[in-house]
């Protein structure tokens, strides 16, 4: 089994968080524009977040989750 680099592991974790946020937005029938307004950001930032072309800060991810009534939880686990 090939061991993943730290960078690859980080990308996977980020992609998982982004996927969950996007699914939550869609489940709540929110447009990217409405979510952006709630988060106090531009629609383009939400679009870039969901497409994976934006490397968001932890604070930004927490804010976006909070705007949908969710909390962001981070777990550190053994591989």
CSV table of C-alpha atoms in Angstrom, one decimal:
chain,number,residue,atom,x,y,z
A,1,UNK,CA,0.0,0.0,0.0
A,2,UNK,CA,1.4,3.4,-1.0
A,3,UNK,CA,1.7,5.9,1.7
A,4,UNK,CA,0.2,9.3,1.0
A,5,UNK,CA,2.2,12.5,1.4
A,6,UNK,CA,1.1,15.1,4.0
A,7,UNK,CA,0.1,17.3,1.1
A,8,UNK,CA,-2.1,14.6,-0.5
A,9,UNK,CA,-3.7,13.8,2.9
A,10,UNK,CA,-4.5,17.5,3.4
A,11,UNK,CA,-6.1,17.8,0.0
A,12,UNK,CA,-8.3,14.8,0.7
A,13,UNK,CA,-9.4,16.2,4.1
A,14,UNK,CA,-10.1,19.6,2.5
A,15,UNK,CA,-12.1,18.0,-0.3
A,16,UNK,CA,-14.2,16.1,2.2
A,17,UNK,CA,-15.1,19.2,4.1
A,18,UNK,CA,-15.9,21.1,1.0
A,19,UNK,CA,-18.1,18.2,-0.3
A,20,UNK,CA,-20.0,18.2,3.0
A,21,UNK,CA,-20.5,21.9,2.9
A,22,UNK,CA,-21.7,21.8,-0.7
A,23,UNK,CA,-24.1,18.9,0.1
A,24,UNK,CA,-25.5,20.8,3.1
A,25,UNK,CA,-26.1,23.9,0.9
A,26,UNK,CA,-27.9,21.9,-1.7
A,27,UNK,CA,-30.0,20.0,0.9
A,28,UNK,CA,-31.1,23.4,2.4
A,29,UNK,CA,-31.9,24.6,-1.2
A,30,UNK,CA,-29.6,27.6,-0.8
A,31,UNK,CA,-28.0,29.1,-3.8
A,32,UNK,CA,-24.4,30.0,-3.8
A,33,UNK,CA,-25.4,33.7,-3.9
A,34,UNK,CA,-27.6,33.4,-0.8
A,35,UNK,CA,-24.9,31.5,1.1
A,36,UNK,CA,-22.4,34.2,0.1
A,37,UNK,CA,-24.7,36.9,1.4
A,38,UNK,CA,-25.1,35.1,4.7
A,39,UNK,CA,-21.3,34.6,5.0
A,40,UNK,CA,-20.5,38.2,4.1
A,41,UNK,CA,-18.5,37.2,1.0
A,42,UNK,CA,-18.8,37.2,-2.8
A,43,UNK,CA,-20.6,34.4,-4.7
A,44,UNK,CA,-17.4,33.8,-6.6
A,45,UNK,CA,-15.7,32.7,-3.3
A,46,UNK,CA,-18.4,30.1,-2.7
A,47,UNK,CA,-18.1,28.9,-6.2
A,48,UNK,CA,-14.3,28.7,-6.0
A,49,UNK,CA,-14.6,26.9,-2.7
A,50,UNK,CA,-17.0,24.3,-4.1
A,51,UNK,CA,-15.0,23.8,-7.3
A,52,UNK,CA,-11.8,23.2,-5.3
A,53,UNK,CA,-9.9,26.2,-6.8
A,54,UNK,CA,-9.9,28.1,-3.5
A,55,UNK,CA,-7.8,27.2,-0.4
A,56,UNK,CA,-10.0,28.5,2.4
A,57,UNK,CA,-8.9,29.4,5.8
A,58,UNK,CA,-10.3,27.4,8.8
A,59,UNK,CA,-12.1,30.6,9.9
A,60,UNK,CA,-13.9,30.8,6.5
A,61,UNK,CA,-15.0,27.2,6.6
A,62,UNK,CA,-16.3,27.7,10.2
A,63,UNK,CA,-18.2,30.8,9.1
A,64,UNK,CA,-19.8,29.1,6.1
A,65,UNK,CA,-20.9,26.1,8.1
A,66,UNK,CA,-22.3,28.4,10.8
A,67,UNK,CA,-24.3,30.3,8.2
A,68,UNK,CA,-26.1,27.0,7.5
A,69,UNK,CA,-26.7,26.2,11.2
A,70,UNK,CA,-23.9,23.7,11.3
A,71,UNK,CA,-20.6,23.4,13.2
A,72,UNK,CA,-17.3,22.3,11.8
A,73,UNK,CA,-15.6,19.5,13.7
A,74,UNK,CA,-12.1,18.4,13.2
A,75,UNK,CA,-10.8,15.0,14.4
A,76,UNK,CA,-7.3,13.9,14.6
A,77,UNK,CA,-7.1,10.1,14.2
A,78,UNK,CA,-4.6,7.4,13.6
A,79,UNK,CA,-4.0,6.5,10.0
